Coordinates of C-alpha atoms and ligand atoms in Angstrom, one line a residue:
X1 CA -5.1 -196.0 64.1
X2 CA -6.8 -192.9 63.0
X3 CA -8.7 -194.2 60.0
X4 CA -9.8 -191.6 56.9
X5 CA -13.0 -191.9 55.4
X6 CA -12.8 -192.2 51.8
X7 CA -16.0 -190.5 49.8
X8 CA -18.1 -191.6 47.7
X9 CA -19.7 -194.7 49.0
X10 CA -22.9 -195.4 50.6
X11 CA -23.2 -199.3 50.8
X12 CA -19.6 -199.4 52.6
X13 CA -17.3 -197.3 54.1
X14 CA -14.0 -197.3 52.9
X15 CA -10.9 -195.8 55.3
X16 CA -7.6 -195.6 55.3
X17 CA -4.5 -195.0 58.0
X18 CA -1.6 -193.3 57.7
X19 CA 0.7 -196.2 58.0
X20 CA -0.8 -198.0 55.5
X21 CA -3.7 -200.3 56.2
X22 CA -6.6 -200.0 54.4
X23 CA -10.1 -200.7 56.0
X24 CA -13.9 -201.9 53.7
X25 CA -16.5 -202.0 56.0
X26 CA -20.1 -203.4 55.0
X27 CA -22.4 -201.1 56.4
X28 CA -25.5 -202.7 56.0
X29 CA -26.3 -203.7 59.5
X30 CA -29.9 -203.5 59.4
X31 CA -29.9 -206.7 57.2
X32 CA -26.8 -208.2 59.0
X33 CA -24.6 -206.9 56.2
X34 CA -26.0 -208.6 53.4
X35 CA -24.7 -207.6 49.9
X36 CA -26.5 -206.5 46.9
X37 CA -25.0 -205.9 44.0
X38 CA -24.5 -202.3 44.5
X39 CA -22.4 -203.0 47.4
X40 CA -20.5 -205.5 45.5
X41 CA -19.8 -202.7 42.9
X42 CA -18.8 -200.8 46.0
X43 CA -16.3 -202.8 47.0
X44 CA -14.5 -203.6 43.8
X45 CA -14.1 -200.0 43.4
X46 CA -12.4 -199.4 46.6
X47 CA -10.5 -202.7 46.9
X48 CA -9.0 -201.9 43.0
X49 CA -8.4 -198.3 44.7
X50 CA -6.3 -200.0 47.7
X51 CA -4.4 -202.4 45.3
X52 CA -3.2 -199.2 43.1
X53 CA -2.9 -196.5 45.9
X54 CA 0.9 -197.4 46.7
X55 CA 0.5 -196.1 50.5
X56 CA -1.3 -199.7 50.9
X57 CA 0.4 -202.2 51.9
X58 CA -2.6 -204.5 53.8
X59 CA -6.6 -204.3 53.9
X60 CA -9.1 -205.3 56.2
X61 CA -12.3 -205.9 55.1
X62 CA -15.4 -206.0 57.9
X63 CA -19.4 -205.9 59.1
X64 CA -20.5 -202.7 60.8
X65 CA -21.9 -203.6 64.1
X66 CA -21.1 -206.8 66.1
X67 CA -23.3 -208.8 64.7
X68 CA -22.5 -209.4 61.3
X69 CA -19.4 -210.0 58.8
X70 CA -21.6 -210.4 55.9
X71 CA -24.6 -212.4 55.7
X72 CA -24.1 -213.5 51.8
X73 CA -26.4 -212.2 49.1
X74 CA -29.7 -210.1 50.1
X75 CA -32.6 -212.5 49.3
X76 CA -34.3 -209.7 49.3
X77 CA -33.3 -208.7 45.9
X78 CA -32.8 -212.3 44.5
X79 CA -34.5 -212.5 41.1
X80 CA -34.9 -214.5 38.0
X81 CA -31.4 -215.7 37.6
X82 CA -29.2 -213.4 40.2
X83 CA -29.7 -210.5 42.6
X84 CA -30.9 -207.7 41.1
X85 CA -29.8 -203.9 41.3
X86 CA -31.1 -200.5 40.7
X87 CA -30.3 -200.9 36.8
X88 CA -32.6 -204.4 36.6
X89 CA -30.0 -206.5 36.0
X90 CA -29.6 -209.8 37.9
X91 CA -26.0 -210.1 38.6
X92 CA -23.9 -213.1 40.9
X93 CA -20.9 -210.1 41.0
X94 CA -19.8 -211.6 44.1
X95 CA -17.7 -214.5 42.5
X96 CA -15.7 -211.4 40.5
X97 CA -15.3 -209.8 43.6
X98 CA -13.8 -213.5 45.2
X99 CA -11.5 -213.1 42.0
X100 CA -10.1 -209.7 42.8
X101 CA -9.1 -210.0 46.4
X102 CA -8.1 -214.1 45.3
X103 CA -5.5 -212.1 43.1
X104 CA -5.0 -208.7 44.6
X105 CA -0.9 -208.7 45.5
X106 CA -1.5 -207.3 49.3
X107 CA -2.6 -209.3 51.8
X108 CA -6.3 -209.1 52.8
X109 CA -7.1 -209.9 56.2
X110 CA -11.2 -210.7 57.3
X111 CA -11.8 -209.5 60.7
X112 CA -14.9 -211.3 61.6
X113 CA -17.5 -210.4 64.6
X114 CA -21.2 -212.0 64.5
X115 CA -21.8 -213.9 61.3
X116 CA -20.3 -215.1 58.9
X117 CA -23.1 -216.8 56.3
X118 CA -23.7 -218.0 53.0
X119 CA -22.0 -215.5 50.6
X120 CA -20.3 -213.7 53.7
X121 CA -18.7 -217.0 54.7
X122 CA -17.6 -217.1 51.3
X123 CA -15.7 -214.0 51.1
X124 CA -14.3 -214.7 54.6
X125 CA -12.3 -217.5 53.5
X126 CA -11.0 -215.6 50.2
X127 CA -9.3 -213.4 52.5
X128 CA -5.7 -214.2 53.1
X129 CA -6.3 -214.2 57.1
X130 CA -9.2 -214.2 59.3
X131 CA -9.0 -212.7 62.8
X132 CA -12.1 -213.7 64.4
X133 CA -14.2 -212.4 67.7
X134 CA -15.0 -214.8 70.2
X135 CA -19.2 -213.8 69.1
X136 CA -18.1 -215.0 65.2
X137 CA -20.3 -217.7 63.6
X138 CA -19.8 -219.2 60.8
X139 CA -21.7 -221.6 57.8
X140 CA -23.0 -222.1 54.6
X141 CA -27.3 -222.0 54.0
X142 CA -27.3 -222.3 49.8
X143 CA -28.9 -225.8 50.3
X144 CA -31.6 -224.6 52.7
X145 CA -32.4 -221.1 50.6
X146 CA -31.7 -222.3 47.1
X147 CA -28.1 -221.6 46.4
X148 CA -25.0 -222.6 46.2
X149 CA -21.1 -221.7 45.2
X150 CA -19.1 -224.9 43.5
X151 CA -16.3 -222.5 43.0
X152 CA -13.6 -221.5 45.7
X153 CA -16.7 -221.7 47.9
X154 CA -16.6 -225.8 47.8
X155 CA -13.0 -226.4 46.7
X156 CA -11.1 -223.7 48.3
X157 CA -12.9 -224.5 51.4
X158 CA -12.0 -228.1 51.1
X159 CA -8.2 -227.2 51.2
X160 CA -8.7 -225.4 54.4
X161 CA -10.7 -227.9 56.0
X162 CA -10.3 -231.1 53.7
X163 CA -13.2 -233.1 52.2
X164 CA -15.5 -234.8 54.5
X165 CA -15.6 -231.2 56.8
X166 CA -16.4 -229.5 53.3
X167 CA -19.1 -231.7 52.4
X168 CA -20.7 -231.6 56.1
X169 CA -20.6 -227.7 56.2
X170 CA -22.2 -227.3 52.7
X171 CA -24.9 -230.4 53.1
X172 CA -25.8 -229.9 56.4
X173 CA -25.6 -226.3 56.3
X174 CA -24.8 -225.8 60.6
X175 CA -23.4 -223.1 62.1
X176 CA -20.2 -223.2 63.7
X177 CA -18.4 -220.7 66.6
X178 CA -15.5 -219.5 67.0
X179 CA -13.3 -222.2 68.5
X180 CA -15.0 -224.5 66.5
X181 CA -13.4 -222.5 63.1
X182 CA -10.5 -222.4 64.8
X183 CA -9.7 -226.2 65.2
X184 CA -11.1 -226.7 61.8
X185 CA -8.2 -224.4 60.4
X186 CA -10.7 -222.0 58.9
X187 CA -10.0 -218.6 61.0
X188 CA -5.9 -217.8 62.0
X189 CA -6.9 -216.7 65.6
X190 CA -9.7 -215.5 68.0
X191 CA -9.9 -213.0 70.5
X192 CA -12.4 -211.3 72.8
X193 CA -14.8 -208.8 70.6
X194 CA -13.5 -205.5 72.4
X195 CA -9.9 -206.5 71.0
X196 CA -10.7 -207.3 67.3
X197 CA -9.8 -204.0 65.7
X198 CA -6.8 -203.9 68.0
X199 CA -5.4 -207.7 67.3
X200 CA -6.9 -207.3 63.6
X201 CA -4.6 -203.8 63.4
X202 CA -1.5 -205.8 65.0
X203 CA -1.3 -209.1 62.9
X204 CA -1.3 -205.8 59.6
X205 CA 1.8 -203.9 61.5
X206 CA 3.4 -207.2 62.0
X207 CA 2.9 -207.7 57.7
X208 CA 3.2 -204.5 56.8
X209 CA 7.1 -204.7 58.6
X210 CA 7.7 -207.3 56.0
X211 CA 9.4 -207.4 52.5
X212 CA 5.9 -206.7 50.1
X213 CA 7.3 -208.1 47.1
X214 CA 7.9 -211.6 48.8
X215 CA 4.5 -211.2 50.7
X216 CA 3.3 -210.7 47.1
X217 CA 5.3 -213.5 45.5
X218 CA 4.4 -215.8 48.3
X219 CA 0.4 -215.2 48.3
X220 CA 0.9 -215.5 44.9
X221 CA 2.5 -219.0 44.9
X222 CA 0.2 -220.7 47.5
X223 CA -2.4 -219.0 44.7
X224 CA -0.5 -220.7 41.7
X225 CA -0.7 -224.4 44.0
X226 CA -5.2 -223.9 43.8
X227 CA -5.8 -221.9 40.8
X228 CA -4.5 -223.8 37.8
X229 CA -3.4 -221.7 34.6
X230 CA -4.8 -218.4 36.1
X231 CA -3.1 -219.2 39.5
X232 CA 0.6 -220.1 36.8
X233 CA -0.2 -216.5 35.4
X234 CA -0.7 -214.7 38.3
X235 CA 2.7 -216.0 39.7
X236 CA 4.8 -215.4 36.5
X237 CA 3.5 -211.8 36.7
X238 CA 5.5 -211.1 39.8
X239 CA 8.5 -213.0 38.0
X240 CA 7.5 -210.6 34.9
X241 CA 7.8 -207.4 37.3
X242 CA 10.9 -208.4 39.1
X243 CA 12.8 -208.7 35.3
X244 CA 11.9 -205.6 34.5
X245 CA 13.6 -204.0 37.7
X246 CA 15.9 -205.7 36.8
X247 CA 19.2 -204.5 34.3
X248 CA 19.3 -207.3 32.3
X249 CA 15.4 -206.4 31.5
X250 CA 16.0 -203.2 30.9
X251 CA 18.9 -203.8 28.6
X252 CA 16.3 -205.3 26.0
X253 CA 13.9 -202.1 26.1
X254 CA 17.1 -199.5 26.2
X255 CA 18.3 -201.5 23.0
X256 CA 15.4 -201.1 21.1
X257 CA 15.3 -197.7 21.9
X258 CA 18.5 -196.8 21.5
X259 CA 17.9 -198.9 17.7
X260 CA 21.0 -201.1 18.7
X261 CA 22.2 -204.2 19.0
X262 CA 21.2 -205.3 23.0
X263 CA 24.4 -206.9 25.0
X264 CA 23.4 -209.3 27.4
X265 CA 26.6 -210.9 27.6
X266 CA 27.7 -208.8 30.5
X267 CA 24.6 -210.8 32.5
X268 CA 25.8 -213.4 34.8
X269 CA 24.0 -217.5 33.8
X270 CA 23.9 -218.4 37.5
X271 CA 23.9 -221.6 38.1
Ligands
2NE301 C1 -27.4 -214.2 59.4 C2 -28.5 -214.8 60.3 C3 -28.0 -216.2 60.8 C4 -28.7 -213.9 61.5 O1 -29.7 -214.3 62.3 P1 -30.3 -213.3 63.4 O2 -31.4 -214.1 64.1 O3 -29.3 -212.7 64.2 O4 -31.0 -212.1 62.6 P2 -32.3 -212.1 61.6 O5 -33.5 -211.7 62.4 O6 -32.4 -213.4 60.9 O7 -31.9 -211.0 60.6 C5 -32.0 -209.6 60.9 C6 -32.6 -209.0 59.7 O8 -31.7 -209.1 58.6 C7 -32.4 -209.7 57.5 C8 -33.4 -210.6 58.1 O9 -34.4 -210.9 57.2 C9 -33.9 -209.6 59.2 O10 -34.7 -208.7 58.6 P3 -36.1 -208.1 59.4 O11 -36.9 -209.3 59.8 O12 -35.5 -207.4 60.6 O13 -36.7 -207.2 58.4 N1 -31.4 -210.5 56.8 C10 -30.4 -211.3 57.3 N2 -29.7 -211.9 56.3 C11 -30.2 -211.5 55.2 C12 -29.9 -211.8 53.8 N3 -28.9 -212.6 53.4 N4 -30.7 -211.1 52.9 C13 -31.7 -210.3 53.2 N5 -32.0 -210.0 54.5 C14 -31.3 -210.6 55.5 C15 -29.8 -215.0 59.5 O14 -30.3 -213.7 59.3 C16 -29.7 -215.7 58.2 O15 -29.6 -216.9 58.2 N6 -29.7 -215.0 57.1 C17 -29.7 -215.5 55.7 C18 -28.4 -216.1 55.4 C19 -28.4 -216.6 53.9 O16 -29.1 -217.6 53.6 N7 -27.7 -215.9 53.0 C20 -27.8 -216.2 51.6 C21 -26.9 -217.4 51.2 S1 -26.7 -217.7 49.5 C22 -25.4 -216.6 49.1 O17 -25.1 -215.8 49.9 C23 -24.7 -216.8 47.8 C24 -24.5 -218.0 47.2 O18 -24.9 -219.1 47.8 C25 -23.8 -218.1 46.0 C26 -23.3 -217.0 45.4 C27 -23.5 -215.8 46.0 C28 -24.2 -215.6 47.2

Protein backbone atom coordinates (compact mmCIF):
# COMPACT_ATOMS: atom_id res chain seq x y z
CA UNK A 1 0.00 0.00 0.00
CA UNK A 2 1.06 3.60 -0.22
CA UNK A 3 1.69 4.32 3.48
CA UNK A 4 1.43 8.21 4.99
CA UNK A 5 3.91 9.35 7.27
CA UNK A 6 2.37 10.67 10.29
CA UNK A 7 4.45 13.78 12.04
CA UNK A 8 5.65 14.29 14.93
CA UNK A 9 7.75 11.34 15.92
CA UNK A 10 11.41 10.78 15.92
CA UNK A 11 11.89 7.38 17.82
CA UNK A 12 9.29 5.67 15.42
CA UNK A 13 7.58 6.27 12.36
CA UNK A 14 4.10 6.12 12.38
CA UNK A 15 2.11 5.61 8.72
CA UNK A 16 -1.05 5.00 7.64
CA UNK A 17 -2.85 3.54 4.20
CA UNK A 18 -5.80 4.47 2.72
CA UNK A 19 -7.61 1.30 3.25
CA UNK A 20 -7.13 1.24 6.63
CA UNK A 21 -4.05 -0.37 8.15
CA UNK A 22 -2.02 1.41 10.28
CA UNK A 23 1.79 0.81 10.45
CA UNK A 24 4.54 1.75 14.03
CA UNK A 25 7.81 1.22 13.03
CA UNK A 26 10.81 1.26 15.68
CA UNK A 27 13.37 3.17 13.99
CA UNK A 28 16.15 2.59 16.06
CA UNK A 29 18.30 0.41 13.99
CA UNK A 30 21.54 1.36 15.09
CA UNK A 31 20.87 -0.34 18.54
CA UNK A 32 18.73 -3.11 16.90
CA UNK A 33 15.62 -1.24 17.80
CA UNK A 34 15.89 -1.10 21.38
CA UNK A 35 13.34 1.04 23.25
CA UNK A 36 13.85 3.76 25.67
CA UNK A 37 11.32 5.29 27.26
CA UNK A 38 10.86 7.99 24.85
CA UNK A 39 10.04 5.57 22.23
CA UNK A 40 7.77 3.87 24.48
CA UNK A 41 6.01 7.31 24.91
CA UNK A 42 6.07 7.35 21.14
CA UNK A 43 4.23 4.52 20.59
CA UNK A 44 1.40 4.96 23.03
CA UNK A 45 0.71 8.12 21.38
CA UNK A 46 0.33 6.76 18.05
CA UNK A 47 -1.14 3.44 18.91
CA UNK A 48 -4.03 5.56 21.19
CA UNK A 49 -4.15 7.66 17.78
CA UNK A 50 -4.84 4.39 15.65
CA UNK A 51 -7.39 2.96 18.26
CA UNK A 52 -9.47 6.40 17.98
CA UNK A 53 -8.88 7.38 14.23
CA UNK A 54 -12.02 5.40 12.95
CA UNK A 55 -10.32 4.93 9.32
CA UNK A 56 -8.29 2.03 11.39
CA UNK A 57 -9.35 -1.02 11.30
CA UNK A 58 -5.79 -3.11 11.86
CA UNK A 59 -2.09 -2.05 12.88
CA UNK A 60 1.17 -3.44 12.25
CA UNK A 61 3.74 -2.70 14.49
CA UNK A 62 7.64 -3.40 13.20
CA UNK A 63 11.83 -2.93 13.44
CA UNK A 64 13.38 -0.66 10.71
CA UNK A 65 15.92 -2.63 8.89
CA UNK A 66 16.11 -6.46 8.71
CA UNK A 67 17.66 -7.02 11.52
CA UNK A 68 15.68 -6.28 14.30
CA UNK A 69 11.92 -6.25 15.75
CA UNK A 70 12.86 -4.86 18.90
CA UNK A 71 15.63 -5.79 20.99
CA UNK A 72 13.75 -5.04 24.52
CA UNK A 73 14.83 -2.10 26.77
CA UNK A 74 18.20 -0.07 25.93
CA UNK A 75 20.65 -1.11 28.59
CA UNK A 76 22.10 1.71 27.69
CA UNK A 77 19.87 3.89 29.71
CA UNK A 78 19.08 1.28 32.47
CA UNK A 79 19.36 3.10 35.80
CA UNK A 80 18.63 2.89 39.46
CA UNK A 81 15.31 1.28 39.36
CA UNK A 82 14.15 1.52 35.39
CA UNK A 83 15.42 3.00 32.14
CA UNK A 84 15.78 6.42 32.28
CA UNK A 85 14.62 9.34 29.86
CA UNK A 86 15.51 12.86 29.01
CA UNK A 87 13.26 14.08 32.04
CA UNK A 88 15.55 11.68 34.72
CA UNK A 89 12.97 9.51 35.52
CA UNK A 90 13.47 5.73 35.55
CA UNK A 91 10.45 4.33 34.05
CA UNK A 92 9.50 0.22 33.04
CA UNK A 93 6.62 2.07 30.55
CA UNK A 94 6.85 -0.89 28.51
CA UNK A 95 4.38 -3.12 30.66
CA UNK A 96 1.63 0.03 30.03
CA UNK A 97 2.34 -0.11 26.59
CA UNK A 98 1.77 -4.38 26.76
CA UNK A 99 -1.58 -3.06 28.46
CA UNK A 100 -2.71 -0.91 25.62
CA UNK A 101 -2.27 -2.93 22.62
CA UNK A 102 -3.46 -6.22 25.24
CA UNK A 103 -6.74 -4.10 25.25
CA UNK A 104 -6.84 -1.98 22.17
CA UNK A 105 -10.25 -3.34 20.24
CA UNK A 106 -8.37 -3.77 16.59
CA UNK A 107 -6.34 -6.34 15.89
CA UNK A 108 -2.52 -5.75 16.15
CA UNK A 109 -0.43 -7.78 14.06
CA UNK A 110 3.82 -8.06 14.76
CA UNK A 111 5.54 -8.43 11.64
CA UNK A 112 8.88 -9.77 12.76
CA UNK A 113 12.35 -9.78 10.65
CA UNK A 114 15.81 -10.21 12.71
CA UNK A 115 15.25 -10.29 16.38
CA UNK A 116 12.98 -10.52 18.47
CA UNK A 117 14.72 -10.15 22.33
CA UNK A 118 14.10 -9.52 25.70
CA UNK A 119 11.50 -6.71 25.89
CA UNK A 120 11.00 -6.98 21.95
CA UNK A 121 10.04 -10.61 22.35
CA UNK A 122 7.76 -9.37 24.77
CA UNK A 123 5.76 -7.10 22.87
CA UNK A 124 5.84 -9.53 19.94
CA UNK A 125 3.71 -11.98 21.62
CA UNK A 126 1.16 -9.08 22.91
CA UNK A 127 0.36 -8.65 19.53
CA UNK A 128 -2.68 -10.43 18.29
CA UNK A 129 -0.64 -12.12 15.25
CA UNK A 130 2.85 -12.45 14.36
CA UNK A 131 3.95 -12.87 10.73
CA UNK A 132 7.46 -13.75 10.86
CA UNK A 133 10.50 -13.60 8.19
CA UNK A 134 12.40 -16.61 7.62
CA UNK A 135 15.75 -14.30 9.31
CA UNK A 136 13.29 -13.79 12.70
CA UNK A 137 14.90 -14.94 15.99
CA UNK A 138 13.44 -15.01 18.85
CA UNK A 139 14.22 -15.26 23.12
CA UNK A 140 14.22 -13.99 26.32
CA UNK A 141 17.95 -12.59 28.08
CA UNK A 142 16.36 -10.99 31.64
CA UNK A 143 18.19 -13.79 33.45
CA UNK A 144 21.57 -13.30 31.79
CA UNK A 145 21.37 -9.11 31.94
CA UNK A 146 19.47 -8.75 35.13
CA UNK A 147 15.83 -8.55 34.25
CA UNK A 148 12.91 -10.08 33.94
CA UNK A 149 8.95 -9.78 33.13
CA UNK A 150 6.58 -12.17 35.52
CA UNK A 151 3.72 -10.51 33.85
CA UNK A 152 2.12 -11.55 30.31
CA UNK A 153 5.79 -12.02 29.67
CA UNK A 154 5.90 -15.51 31.74
CA UNK A 155 2.17 -16.33 31.88
CA UNK A 156 0.96 -15.19 28.66
CA UNK A 157 3.78 -16.90 27.09
CA UNK A 158 2.99 -20.05 28.94
CA UNK A 159 -0.50 -20.13 27.20
CA UNK A 160 1.05 -19.99 23.86
CA UNK A 161 3.66 -22.44 24.44
CA UNK A 162 2.53 -24.15 27.82
CA UNK A 163 4.74 -24.59 30.86
CA UNK A 164 7.81 -26.50 30.62
CA UNK A 165 8.59 -24.51 26.97
CA UNK A 166 7.99 -21.27 29.18
CA UNK A 167 10.24 -22.08 31.76
CA UNK A 168 13.09 -23.36 29.29
CA UNK A 169 12.83 -20.01 27.17
CA UNK A 170 13.06 -17.73 30.25
CA UNK A 171 15.77 -20.02 32.35
CA UNK A 172 17.81 -20.82 29.70
CA UNK A 173 17.48 -17.75 27.86
CA UNK A 174 18.33 -19.49 23.90
CA UNK A 175 17.44 -18.18 20.92
CA UNK A 176 15.08 -19.67 18.69
CA UNK A 177 14.38 -19.28 14.61
CA UNK A 178 11.78 -19.09 12.78
CA UNK A 179 10.44 -22.58 12.27
CA UNK A 180 11.38 -23.31 15.57
CA UNK A 181 8.56 -20.35 16.84
CA UNK A 182 6.51 -21.74 14.55
CA UNK A 183 6.08 -25.35 15.90
CA UNK A 184 6.13 -23.91 19.33
CA UNK A 185 2.81 -21.94 18.37
CA UNK A 186 4.46 -18.64 19.06
CA UNK A 187 4.42 -16.86 15.48
CA UNK A 188 1.01 -17.57 13.08
CA UNK A 189 3.26 -17.99 9.82
CA UNK A 190 6.63 -17.46 8.22
CA UNK A 191 7.69 -16.42 5.00
CA UNK A 192 10.80 -15.38 2.96
CA UNK A 193 12.08 -11.74 4.19
CA UNK A 194 11.38 -10.02 0.66
CA UNK A 195 7.59 -11.04 1.22
CA UNK A 196 6.97 -9.85 4.83
CA UNK A 197 5.39 -6.50 4.16
CA UNK A 198 3.40 -8.12 1.35
CA UNK A 199 2.06 -11.34 3.47
CA UNK A 200 1.99 -9.08 6.66
CA UNK A 201 -0.33 -6.45 4.35
CA UNK A 202 -2.47 -9.59 3.13
CA UNK A 203 -3.30 -11.54 6.49
CA UNK A 204 -4.70 -7.23 7.44
CA UNK A 205 -6.93 -7.13 4.01
CA UNK A 206 -8.12 -10.58 4.83
CA UNK A 207 -9.27 -8.91 8.65
CA UNK A 208 -9.98 -5.80 7.64
CA UNK A 209 -12.94 -7.76 5.12
CA UNK A 210 -14.35 -8.92 8.39
CA UNK A 211 -17.23 -7.75 10.79
CA UNK A 212 -14.94 -5.30 13.40
CA UNK A 213 -17.26 -5.44 16.10
CA UNK A 214 -17.04 -9.33 16.31
CA UNK A 215 -13.24 -9.15 15.62
CA UNK A 216 -13.48 -6.79 18.61
CA UNK A 217 -15.75 -8.90 20.75
CA UNK A 218 -13.83 -11.93 19.91
CA UNK A 219 -10.15 -10.57 20.80
CA UNK A 220 -11.84 -9.33 23.61
CA UNK A 221 -13.17 -12.74 24.87
CA UNK A 222 -10.00 -14.88 24.32
CA UNK A 223 -8.68 -11.51 26.49
CA UNK A 224 -11.57 -11.98 29.21
CA UNK A 225 -10.29 -16.17 29.36
CA UNK A 226 -6.27 -14.68 30.59
CA UNK A 227 -6.96 -11.41 32.17
CA UNK A 228 -9.10 -11.98 35.17
CA UNK A 229 -11.46 -8.93 36.37
CA UNK A 230 -9.81 -6.45 33.87
CA UNK A 231 -10.03 -9.11 31.00
CA UNK A 232 -14.37 -9.53 32.57
CA UNK A 233 -14.36 -5.61 32.10
CA UNK A 234 -12.89 -5.30 28.97
CA UNK A 235 -15.43 -7.84 27.48
CA UNK A 236 -18.62 -6.26 29.13
CA UNK A 237 -17.55 -2.97 27.52
CA UNK A 238 -18.25 -4.29 24.11
CA UNK A 239 -21.60 -5.72 25.58
CA UNK A 240 -21.89 -2.02 27.10
CA UNK A 241 -21.43 -0.47 23.51
CA UNK A 242 -23.64 -2.89 21.61
CA UNK A 243 -26.77 -1.83 24.23
CA UNK A 244 -26.42 1.41 23.57
CA UNK A 245 -26.80 0.91 19.70
CA UNK A 246 -29.23 -0.65 20.61
CA UNK A 247 -33.24 0.76 20.99
CA UNK A 248 -33.99 -0.74 24.04
CA UNK A 249 -30.78 1.26 25.38
CA UNK A 250 -31.64 4.23 24.04
CA UNK A 251 -35.20 4.06 25.35
CA UNK A 252 -33.71 4.56 28.92
CA UNK A 253 -31.56 7.84 27.95
CA UNK A 254 -34.64 9.32 25.61
CA UNK A 255 -36.87 8.70 28.82
CA UNK A 256 -34.92 10.59 31.11
CA UNK A 257 -34.66 13.21 28.73
CA UNK A 258 -37.83 13.43 27.58
CA UNK A 259 -38.61 13.49 31.90
CA UNK A 260 -41.02 10.42 31.27
CA UNK A 261 -41.80 7.37 32.25
CA UNK A 262 -39.36 4.85 29.91
CA UNK A 263 -41.47 1.76 28.14
CA UNK A 264 -39.53 -1.14 27.76
CA UNK A 265 -42.33 -3.36 27.43
CA UNK A 266 -42.41 -3.13 23.71
CA UNK A 267 -38.68 -5.07 23.96
CA UNK A 268 -38.81 -8.59 23.14
CA UNK A 269 -37.32 -11.20 26.56
CA UNK A 270 -35.78 -13.65 24.07
CA UNK A 271 -35.46 -16.76 25.22
C1 LIG B 1 19.70 -8.39 19.81
C2 LIG B 1 21.06 -9.06 19.73
C3 LIG B 1 20.93 -10.57 19.89
C4 LIG B 1 21.67 -8.72 18.35
O1 LIG B 1 22.96 -9.24 18.24
P1 LIG B 1 23.90 -8.75 17.03
O2 LIG B 1 25.18 -9.52 17.17
O3 LIG B 1 23.18 -8.82 15.75
O4 LIG B 1 24.17 -7.20 17.26
P2 LIG B 1 25.01 -6.47 18.41
O5 LIG B 1 26.38 -6.18 17.89
O6 LIG B 1 24.90 -7.19 19.70
O7 LIG B 1 24.18 -5.13 18.55
C5 LIG B 1 24.35 -4.03 17.67
C6 LIG B 1 24.43 -2.78 18.48
O8 LIG B 1 23.18 -2.63 19.14
C7 LIG B 1 23.40 -2.51 20.53
C8 LIG B 1 24.68 -3.28 20.77
O9 LIG B 1 25.24 -2.91 22.01
C9 LIG B 1 25.49 -2.86 19.58
O10 LIG B 1 25.98 -1.56 19.81
P3 LIG B 1 27.47 -1.12 19.33
O11 LIG B 1 28.41 -2.16 19.88
O12 LIG B 1 27.38 -1.15 17.82
O13 LIG B 1 27.65 0.23 19.89
N1 LIG B 1 22.26 -3.10 21.23
C10 LIG B 1 21.62 -4.22 20.94
N2 LIG B 1 20.63 -4.46 21.79
C11 LIG B 1 20.65 -3.45 22.67
C12 LIG B 1 19.87 -3.11 23.82
N3 LIG B 1 18.82 -3.88 24.22
N4 LIG B 1 20.18 -2.00 24.48
C13 LIG B 1 21.17 -1.20 24.08
N5 LIG B 1 21.97 -1.46 23.00
C14 LIG B 1 21.69 -2.58 22.32
C15 LIG B 1 22.02 -8.53 20.82
O14 LIG B 1 22.35 -7.19 20.52
C16 LIG B 1 21.47 -8.59 22.19
O15 LIG B 1 21.45 -9.64 22.82
N6 LIG B 1 21.00 -7.44 22.72
C17 LIG B 1 20.56 -7.27 24.09
C18 LIG B 1 19.21 -7.89 24.29
C19 LIG B 1 18.74 -7.67 25.72
O16 LIG B 1 19.30 -8.22 26.65
N7 LIG B 1 17.71 -6.81 25.93
C20 LIG B 1 17.22 -6.41 27.21
C21 LIG B 1 16.37 -7.48 27.86
S1 LIG B 1 15.55 -6.96 29.34
C22 LIG B 1 14.14 -6.18 28.71
O17 LIG B 1 14.08 -5.87 27.57
C23 LIG B 1 12.99 -5.89 29.60
C24 LIG B 1 12.61 -6.74 30.62
O18 LIG B 1 13.27 -7.86 30.85
C25 LIG B 1 11.52 -6.44 31.46
C26 LIG B 1 10.81 -5.31 31.21
C27 LIG B 1 11.18 -4.47 30.19
C28 LIG B 1 12.25 -4.75 29.37
Amino acid sequence: PAWTAVAGYGDIVYEKSEEGIAKITINRPEVRNAFRPETVQEMERAFADARDDENVGVIILTGAGKDAFCSGGDQRVRGHGGYVGGDGVPRLNVLDLQRQIRTLPKPVVAMVAGYAIGGGHVLHMICDLTIAADNARFGQTGPRVGSFDGGYGASYMARIVGQKKAREIWFLCRQYGAQEALDMGLVNCVVPYERLEAETVQWCREMLANSPIALRCLKAALNADCDGQAGLQELAGNATLLYYLSEEGKEGKNAFLEKRKPDFRKFPRLP
